[in-house]
Amino acid sequence: MIFATKGAFTIDIRNGTAWFSSKPIYLLDANNDVRSGKHSVLASNSSIDIVIQRSGEVLHFVLLYTIEKERRVLKLCTKYVITNFSKHELYVLSFAMDHKESSTRECVRTLDMDAKKLHLKTVMSATNCIGLNIDSFYDLNVKKSKRTNDTAFVYFVCIKFSNDSEISIPIPLSMPFTRRCLSIQNESDSLPFVVTLIEKNGIHYLNVFDDISPSILFNNQTDIVFVVAQTKASENSKVSSTVSEYHGRHFDWFQLLPAHSNCFYTPPEMYINFPDIESSVCNLTIALYDDQIKKNKICWSKPISTDKSWEKFLHIPNHGDVKIIICDKHRVIRFSIYYITEQTEFSVKDLRSRLLTSHPPIDAETTKHSNLMLDYKNSSASSGLSIIHQKCSHFSEEHQQKMTTNVKIFIKEVNFCLNTDSKDRDYVKREIFALYGDDFLLSYEDESDKRQLNIAFTNLQIDNQLYTSGKYDFPVVLCAQDLYKRTNSMPQVHDLDQTYKNLESRSFMALFVLNFYNDEFKLCSIKCSFSPIRTYIEDAYLNDLLDAMVECEPSNCVFVLTAEELPITLQAGENLLPRDVAAQAICISEPLQLRSFRIEPLSVLLSVHTSVRLYIALDHSPLSFGTYEREHIITAPLRFGQSLGMHYLSGAIFGAGWVVGSLEILGSPSGLARSFTTGLRDFVSMPVQGLFRGPWGFIVGITQGSASLLRNVTAGTVNSVTKLAASVARNLDRLTLDTEHLERTEALRRTRPQGFTEGFTQGITGFGISLLGAVGGIARHTLEARSPVEVVTGVGKGIVGAFTKPISGAAELVALTGQGMLQSVGFNAMPQQRMSSLYYNKESIPSAYRIWKLLPGVLSTDQILAYHEVTLLVPLKTQRAYIFLTSAVFAALDAQWDKLLFACPVDKVEILADRNDKTLVYVRVAREKEDIEEDMDYTNQRIMSFLHSSFISRERTITADSLDDMLQSQDGSEEATRNLECAFYINENIGEHLIQYLKIMHRKL
């Protein structure tokens, strides 16, 4: 608690025997009279900056003022906190200057030699991040200018890798930014970094990260120091202005390219507006470095484009010609600068002059370039230094072809189901939705010039597995517009290339093409294409699906024990970062980087049913979305998702006219227009196509076109009337205010008629029930009342129902009759579920542990390999049972009493499927050797008896018509009765899998 004050106060800092004070500070409240003058005013729940000058230093703090429980609380904090998230220990140089002043690189270097720097260690923990306070800033121009208490300072920090390394570009702390990229030169190597600046409660947090996505790697193989800058000038034009690395008048700072060194560089265009980056492609320009030349006097080269790979000569003013090689096939673009080799060592400008004149003049620039080349050769020869021209492998003539890898995987069908079970539903496990993918093909190609992954689905379908409950309208959520015809044929392994071509000719429903960089397995570009799809959305189903997805959230599935947090002891000058600040900084430092992202145009037929207050429905509303394409992406994943969502949202808004025209309450005029258009198109196109096949083809075309026109016009009209009647009927049912009547009619109309007769019968039944409900509703609602108010309410419901129920029944009669008629001709048919949903009680299924306890103790260390529910055949009846296969035994268990019915070692079990019914499986026990010999003797006696009886009397009737039949009869009767242990019904595919699994185990035993 602070003392009560009505005047001003100051914050003083001691330096030896002297004290340095800040400006007077007034607290702004009702009791204080703030006078005008040179002072600071601090309002409640706000903050002000405190600046104190001391012996060539500037101390910067922030004072927070809050009122807590009627107490005034003042908190003095540091203004800037820096944290090192990189893998290297760094040194930080902090300095300040007047906002009207400017300085140079040499002044900062001079200060760096004498000033004391902060030692910034790497953050050891990802949860509790500790940074250092930056309280003191060196006054860069204190000896050149006078300072007063009113001097407005701007603050900077420079980062160093070590005391001997170069300093980075000054990072402004007074100018807000989200992300800045820089590099630190350490001898011939370069270290890329990313810095973020985040403000919270008046405190600025500066965070340093390793840059995982620098833009360009320069490789200067000359002995000349260059500078590089970004320019907005187009290629082959003169550079009149460049973009400085520092946006402001305080510094003219450009990125240096030291001699015989590598240097990472990211142009300002790629981070200045992060994450809102429309295009990260920009041109660069190079100049000779001279620390005495001002910015406007630098002579720059022509613009250099980095969006493609090329190799050419470039003229640099005041130096001459150099060889430039740019390769964009890497994640970090390679930019190499070489001297022109001895075979092609000439001046490009000199060559142009020789072509224009017979006696070309020797200018001073060409002479200077020749002298530089001569001095370079002499110095290299005298020192024994040989320059190694490390070309990119894509431009090297000795580049060896790498091993080619081609992988193709074909999967006939992929199924994914989401199941839920909860205590509220008595642990009944039910399926929510099912995803089916047909003819899934994955192709990976790793060649010398590309590394590509193709993921293709020939057909995709998402089913509403809750449809069988009778509470939903749509059995399918998503499917193709043209229903896919499934086949059971499987391609040969050696013929997958031709299979891919055949499936591609049929057009994939979903195709994803992922390209990777050649030198590292990271995404370069993504291309997606989708065939026309149909989507069915129902609000009731979406609510249930979202509830199920919440249950599937990892935080709800796995319990993570939170460790007890111990108190953290901070040393002098340390500061603990807020966790939200650290999380935001990490997100900014790891952007989404792609060369290109493209989604092909998408066509959707959208059907929607929603009934919050009124029943509103869309019937196959056509929506068309254009191509979504972005090049050279460097942004945050969240912002990229927002951009993608806005693209499709705007497409939906532009298609609002078709959406309104597809409303069923209006009769779906857009659907009627589509039917008319389809009929007219066929009426015109089919005769024209038939004309090319001759006179008879023309006549057939006219016939088919006329039939198509008549069919589409008639069916479209009936469909429009049907949708209008159905929408009117549903809304009238809601106006009856009778919940029971509404549920009954909804259940009735969800039973879709399959023909005209069935639809008419169902409509007549519903109309009769509506008439009875209208007549009996008045009496029923009145008799159910328990108070005078409820009597009045019941009479009102009965009167309303008496008018609305008959009209609703009549409209439903029209709708159901029309649906049956359309269903019989196959017009606008609703897609069907691939497989009905399953419901079973979770608690009624015995766990593997309970089954395990019934096995002998010696098998307790074994593991279950297969486990499934079957229908066991017992005398005169069937019963539920469970079979399981371990590495040692095969056993069957009664599902009702958990009784072990059968158990046998795996090496003695034989499982066979019935010839006529593949779902019927027999389990037999293999016989011992003595039994086999006994049966062989018995069989030999039967054979001899058969031959003898056949030879003596051919007229004798024999039960077996042949020897093969007799042997089969022996195997089918005697062996079946003597060795059959059990028989059960099981899914055909699972049974076949079990048989093959057991055969594999027999081979290994």
Coordinates of C-alpha atoms in Angstrom, one line a residue, residues 115-453:
A115 CA 30.5 -1.7 -24.1
K116 CA 29.5 -4.5 -21.7
K117 CA 27.0 -6.9 -23.1
L118 CA 24.4 -9.1 -21.6
H119 CA 25.1 -12.9 -21.7
L120 CA 21.9 -14.5 -22.9
K121 CA 21.7 -18.2 -22.2
T122 CA 19.4 -20.7 -23.8
V123 CA 16.0 -21.4 -22.3
M124 CA 16.2 -24.7 -20.5
S125 CA 12.4 -25.4 -20.0
A126 CA 9.6 -25.0 -22.5
T127 CA 7.0 -24.3 -19.8
N128 CA 8.8 -21.9 -17.4
C129 CA 10.8 -19.7 -19.8
I130 CA 13.2 -17.2 -18.1
G131 CA 14.5 -14.1 -19.8
L132 CA 16.7 -11.2 -18.9
N133 CA 15.7 -7.7 -18.2
I134 CA 17.1 -4.9 -20.4
D135 CA 17.1 -1.9 -18.0
S136 CA 20.1 0.0 -19.2
F137 CA 20.9 1.3 -22.7
Y138 CA 24.1 3.0 -23.8
D139 CA 23.6 6.4 -25.2
L140 CA 25.1 6.1 -28.7
N141 CA 25.6 9.8 -29.4
V142 CA 26.0 11.2 -25.9
K143 CA 29.3 12.9 -26.8
K144 CA 27.8 14.6 -29.8
S145 CA 24.6 16.0 -28.4
K146 CA 23.2 17.5 -25.2
R147 CA 20.5 15.6 -23.3
T148 CA 17.6 17.0 -21.3
N149 CA 14.8 15.3 -19.4
D150 CA 12.6 15.9 -22.4
T151 CA 14.8 14.0 -24.8
A152 CA 12.7 11.3 -26.6
F153 CA 14.9 8.2 -27.0
V154 CA 14.5 5.2 -29.4
Y155 CA 15.9 1.9 -28.2
F156 CA 17.8 -0.8 -30.1
V157 CA 19.5 -4.1 -29.4
C158 CA 22.1 -5.9 -31.4
I159 CA 22.8 -9.7 -31.1
K160 CA 26.2 -11.4 -31.3
F161 CA 27.1 -15.0 -31.4
S162 CA 30.4 -14.5 -29.7
N163 CA 32.8 -11.6 -28.9
D164 CA 34.6 -12.2 -32.2
S165 CA 31.6 -12.5 -34.4
E166 CA 29.9 -9.7 -36.3
I167 CA 26.9 -7.8 -34.8
S168 CA 23.4 -8.2 -36.2
I169 CA 21.3 -5.5 -37.7
P170 CA 19.9 -3.2 -34.9
I171 CA 16.5 -4.4 -33.7
P172 CA 14.2 -1.5 -32.9
L173 CA 12.3 -1.8 -29.7
S174 CA 10.4 1.4 -30.0
M175 CA 8.7 0.4 -33.2
P176 CA 6.2 -2.5 -32.9
F177 CA 6.7 -5.5 -35.2
T178 CA 5.6 -9.2 -35.2
R179 CA 8.5 -10.9 -36.8
R180 CA 12.0 -10.0 -38.1
C181 CA 14.6 -12.2 -39.7
L182 CA 18.3 -11.6 -39.4
S183 CA 21.6 -13.4 -39.6
I184 CA 24.9 -13.2 -37.6
Q185 CA 28.1 -13.8 -39.4
N186 CA 30.6 -16.0 -37.6
E187 CA 33.8 -16.1 -39.7
S188 CA 32.8 -17.9 -43.0
D189 CA 29.5 -19.3 -41.6
S190 CA 26.2 -17.6 -41.0
L191 CA 23.5 -18.2 -38.3
P192 CA 19.9 -17.3 -39.2
F193 CA 17.6 -16.1 -36.4
V194 CA 14.0 -14.9 -36.0
V195 CA 13.0 -12.3 -33.4
T196 CA 9.5 -11.5 -32.2
L197 CA 8.3 -8.6 -30.2
I198 CA 5.1 -9.1 -28.1
E199 CA 3.6 -6.5 -25.8
K200 CA 1.6 -7.4 -22.6
N201 CA 0.6 -5.0 -19.8
G202 CA 3.0 -2.4 -21.0
I203 CA 6.0 -4.8 -21.0
H204 CA 7.7 -5.7 -24.4
Y205 CA 9.0 -9.3 -24.6
L206 CA 11.7 -9.8 -27.2
N207 CA 12.2 -13.4 -28.1
V208 CA 15.0 -14.9 -30.2
F209 CA 14.6 -18.2 -32.2
D210 CA 16.6 -20.2 -34.7
D211 CA 15.2 -19.5 -38.1
I212 CA 14.0 -22.8 -39.6
S213 CA 12.8 -21.1 -42.8
P214 CA 15.4 -18.6 -44.1
S215 CA 14.7 -17.4 -47.6
I216 CA 18.1 -17.3 -49.4
L217 CA 21.6 -18.7 -48.8
F218 CA 24.3 -16.6 -50.4
N219 CA 27.6 -18.2 -51.3
N220 CA 30.2 -15.6 -52.1
Q221 CA 33.2 -17.3 -53.7
T222 CA 35.0 -14.0 -54.5
D223 CA 37.4 -12.0 -52.4
I224 CA 35.1 -8.9 -52.6
V225 CA 32.6 -7.9 -50.0
F226 CA 29.2 -7.1 -51.5
V227 CA 25.9 -5.8 -50.1
V228 CA 22.5 -7.1 -51.1
A229 CA 19.2 -5.4 -50.9
Q230 CA 15.6 -5.9 -51.9
T231 CA 14.2 -3.8 -54.8
K232 CA 10.8 -3.3 -56.3
A233 CA 12.2 -2.6 -59.7
S234 CA 11.3 -5.1 -62.4
E235 CA 13.9 -7.3 -64.1
N236 CA 16.2 -5.7 -66.7
S237 CA 15.4 -2.2 -65.5
K238 CA 17.5 0.3 -63.6
V239 CA 17.4 0.2 -59.9
S240 CA 16.5 3.7 -58.5
S241 CA 15.6 2.7 -55.0
T242 CA 16.0 -0.2 -52.6
V243 CA 14.3 -1.4 -49.4
S244 CA 16.6 -0.9 -46.4
E245 CA 16.8 -3.6 -43.8
Y246 CA 15.9 -1.0 -41.2
H247 CA 12.7 1.0 -41.9
G248 CA 13.5 4.5 -40.5
R249 CA 16.0 7.3 -40.7
H250 CA 18.2 6.2 -37.9
F251 CA 20.3 3.7 -39.9
D252 CA 21.2 3.0 -43.5
W253 CA 21.8 -0.7 -43.1
F254 CA 22.2 -3.4 -45.7
Q255 CA 23.1 -7.0 -45.5
L256 CA 26.8 -7.7 -46.0
L257 CA 28.0 -10.6 -48.1
P258 CA 31.6 -11.3 -46.8
A259 CA 34.2 -12.7 -49.1
H260 CA 34.5 -16.5 -49.2
S261 CA 31.6 -17.0 -46.9
N262 CA 28.0 -18.2 -46.7
C263 CA 25.3 -15.8 -45.6
F264 CA 21.6 -16.3 -44.9
Y265 CA 19.3 -13.6 -46.0
T266 CA 15.6 -13.0 -45.8
P267 CA 14.3 -9.9 -47.7
P268 CA 12.1 -7.5 -45.6
E269 CA 9.1 -8.2 -48.0
M270 CA 8.9 -11.7 -46.5
Y271 CA 8.4 -10.7 -42.8
I272 CA 7.5 -7.0 -42.6
N273 CA 3.7 -7.7 -42.9
F274 CA 3.7 -11.1 -41.3
P275 CA 1.3 -13.0 -41.2
D276 CA -0.6 -11.0 -43.9
I277 CA 1.7 -11.9 -46.8
E278 CA 0.2 -11.8 -50.2
S279 CA 3.4 -12.6 -52.2
S280 CA 6.8 -13.4 -50.9
V281 CA 8.6 -13.1 -54.3
C282 CA 10.8 -10.1 -54.7
N283 CA 13.8 -9.0 -56.8
L284 CA 17.3 -8.5 -55.3
T285 CA 20.2 -6.2 -56.3
I286 CA 23.9 -6.4 -55.4
A287 CA 26.5 -3.6 -55.0
L288 CA 30.1 -3.2 -54.0
Y289 CA 30.5 -2.5 -50.3
D290 CA 32.0 0.8 -49.3
D291 CA 31.5 2.1 -45.8
Q292 CA 32.2 5.7 -46.9
I293 CA 29.4 5.9 -49.5
K294 CA 26.0 7.0 -48.4
K295 CA 22.8 5.2 -49.3
N296 CA 21.8 7.4 -52.2
K297 CA 25.3 7.2 -53.8
I298 CA 25.5 3.4 -54.0
C299 CA 25.5 2.0 -57.5
W300 CA 23.4 -1.1 -57.7
S301 CA 23.3 -3.9 -60.3
K302 CA 20.2 -4.8 -62.3
P303 CA 17.4 -6.5 -60.5
I304 CA 17.9 -10.3 -60.0
S305 CA 14.8 -12.6 -59.9
T306 CA 14.9 -15.5 -57.5
D307 CA 11.7 -17.3 -58.5
K308 CA 13.4 -19.6 -61.0
S309 CA 16.7 -21.4 -61.5
W310 CA 19.2 -19.9 -63.9
E311 CA 22.9 -19.2 -64.5
K312 CA 24.2 -16.0 -66.1
F313 CA 26.7 -13.2 -65.9
L314 CA 25.9 -10.1 -63.9
H315 CA 27.6 -6.7 -64.2
I316 CA 28.2 -5.0 -60.8
P317 CA 29.0 -1.3 -61.0
N318 CA 32.5 -0.3 -59.9
H319 CA 33.6 -3.9 -59.9
G320 CA 32.9 -5.7 -63.1
D321 CA 31.3 -8.9 -64.2
V322 CA 30.6 -12.0 -62.0
K323 CA 28.9 -15.3 -62.6
I324 CA 25.6 -15.8 -60.8
I325 CA 23.9 -19.2 -60.2
I326 CA 20.5 -19.4 -58.6
C327 CA 18.8 -22.7 -57.8
D328 CA 15.3 -22.7 -56.4
K329 CA 14.9 -26.4 -56.1
H330 CA 15.9 -26.3 -52.4
R331 CA 13.8 -25.1 -49.5
V332 CA 16.4 -22.3 -49.0
I333 CA 17.2 -20.8 -52.3
R334 CA 20.9 -21.1 -53.3
F335 CA 22.5 -17.9 -54.6
S336 CA 26.1 -18.3 -55.6
I337 CA 28.5 -15.6 -56.8
Y338 CA 31.7 -16.7 -58.7
Y339 CA 34.5 -15.1 -60.6
I340 CA 34.4 -15.9 -64.3
T341 CA 36.6 -18.9 -64.9
E342 CA 39.7 -18.8 -67.0
Q343 CA 38.0 -20.5 -70.0
T344 CA 35.4 -17.7 -70.1
E345 CA 37.3 -14.9 -68.3
F346 CA 36.3 -11.7 -70.0
S347 CA 34.4 -8.6 -69.4
V348 CA 30.8 -8.7 -70.7
K349 CA 30.8 -5.0 -71.2
D350 CA 34.1 -5.2 -73.1
L351 CA 32.6 -7.9 -75.4
R352 CA 29.6 -5.7 -76.1
S353 CA 31.9 -2.8 -77.0
R354 CA 34.0 -5.1 -79.3
L355 CA 30.8 -6.2 -81.1
L356 CA 29.7 -2.6 -81.7
T357 CA 33.1 -1.1 -82.7
S358 CA 36.2 -2.5 -84.4
H359 CA 38.5 -0.8 -81.9
P360 CA 36.7 -0.8 -78.5
P361 CA 37.8 1.8 -76.0
I362 CA 39.4 0.6 -72.8
D363 CA 37.5 2.3 -70.0
A364 CA 38.6 2.8 -66.5
E365 CA 36.0 0.3 -65.1
T366 CA 37.3 -2.5 -67.4
T367 CA 40.9 -1.7 -66.4
K368 CA 39.9 -1.7 -62.7
H369 CA 38.2 -5.1 -63.1
S370 CA 41.2 -6.6 -64.9
N371 CA 43.6 -5.3 -62.2
L372 CA 41.4 -6.8 -59.5
M373 CA 41.4 -10.1 -61.3
L374 CA 45.2 -10.0 -61.7
D375 CA 45.7 -9.0 -58.0
Y376 CA 43.4 -11.8 -57.0
K377 CA 45.4 -14.4 -59.0
N378 CA 48.7 -13.2 -57.7
S379 CA 47.5 -13.2 -54.1
S380 CA 46.0 -16.7 -54.4
A381 CA 49.2 -18.0 -56.0
S382 CA 51.5 -16.4 -53.4
S383 CA 49.5 -17.6 -50.4
G384 CA 48.8 -21.0 -51.8
L385 CA 45.0 -20.4 -51.3
S386 CA 42.8 -22.2 -53.9
I387 CA 39.2 -21.2 -54.3
I388 CA 36.9 -24.1 -54.5
H389 CA 33.9 -23.4 -56.7
Q390 CA 31.1 -25.3 -54.9
K391 CA 28.4 -25.4 -57.4
C392 CA 24.9 -26.6 -56.7
S393 CA 24.4 -30.2 -57.6
H394 CA 21.7 -29.3 -60.1
F395 CA 24.2 -27.2 -62.1
S396 CA 27.1 -29.6 -61.8
E397 CA 28.1 -31.5 -64.9
E398 CA 29.4 -34.4 -62.7
H399 CA 26.1 -34.7 -61.0
Q400 CA 25.3 -38.4 -60.5
Q401 CA 21.8 -39.7 -60.9
K402 CA 20.5 -40.9 -57.5
M403 CA 18.6 -44.1 -57.1
T404 CA 15.0 -43.9 -58.2
T405 CA 12.3 -45.0 -55.8
N406 CA 8.8 -45.8 -56.9
V407 CA 6.2 -47.1 -54.4
K408 CA 2.6 -47.8 -55.2
I409 CA 0.0 -49.1 -52.7
F410 CA -3.5 -50.1 -53.7
I411 CA -6.2 -50.6 -51.1
K412 CA -9.6 -51.9 -52.2
E413 CA -11.6 -50.4 -49.4
V414 CA -10.9 -48.2 -46.4
N415 CA -13.5 -48.0 -43.6
F416 CA -13.5 -45.7 -40.6
C417 CA -16.3 -45.5 -38.0
L418 CA -16.8 -43.3 -35.0
N419 CA -18.5 -45.0 -32.1
T420 CA -19.7 -43.5 -28.8
D421 CA -20.9 -45.0 -25.6
S422 CA -21.9 -43.3 -22.3
K423 CA -23.5 -43.9 -19.0
D424 CA -26.5 -41.8 -20.0
R425 CA -27.3 -44.4 -22.8
D426 CA -26.7 -47.4 -20.6
Y427 CA -23.3 -48.0 -22.2
V428 CA -24.9 -48.9 -25.5
K429 CA -22.2 -48.5 -28.1
R430 CA -23.5 -46.9 -31.3
E431 CA -22.0 -45.7 -34.5
I432 CA -22.2 -42.0 -35.2
F433 CA -20.7 -41.8 -38.7
A434 CA -18.8 -44.0 -41.1
L435 CA -16.3 -43.1 -43.8
Y436 CA -15.9 -45.4 -46.8
G437 CA -13.1 -45.1 -49.4
D438 CA -13.0 -47.3 -52.5
D439 CA -10.0 -48.0 -54.6
F440 CA -7.5 -46.0 -52.5
L441 CA -4.2 -45.6 -54.3
L442 CA -1.0 -44.1 -52.9
S443 CA 1.9 -43.5 -55.3
Y444 CA 5.4 -42.2 -54.2
E445 CA 8.0 -41.2 -56.8
D446 CA 11.5 -40.2 -55.8
E447 CA 13.5 -39.3 -58.9
S448 CA 16.4 -37.0 -59.7
D449 CA 14.2 -34.0 -60.5
K450 CA 11.2 -34.5 -58.3
R451 CA 9.9 -36.1 -55.2
Q452 CA 6.2 -36.5 -55.3
L453 CA 3.4 -38.3 -53.3

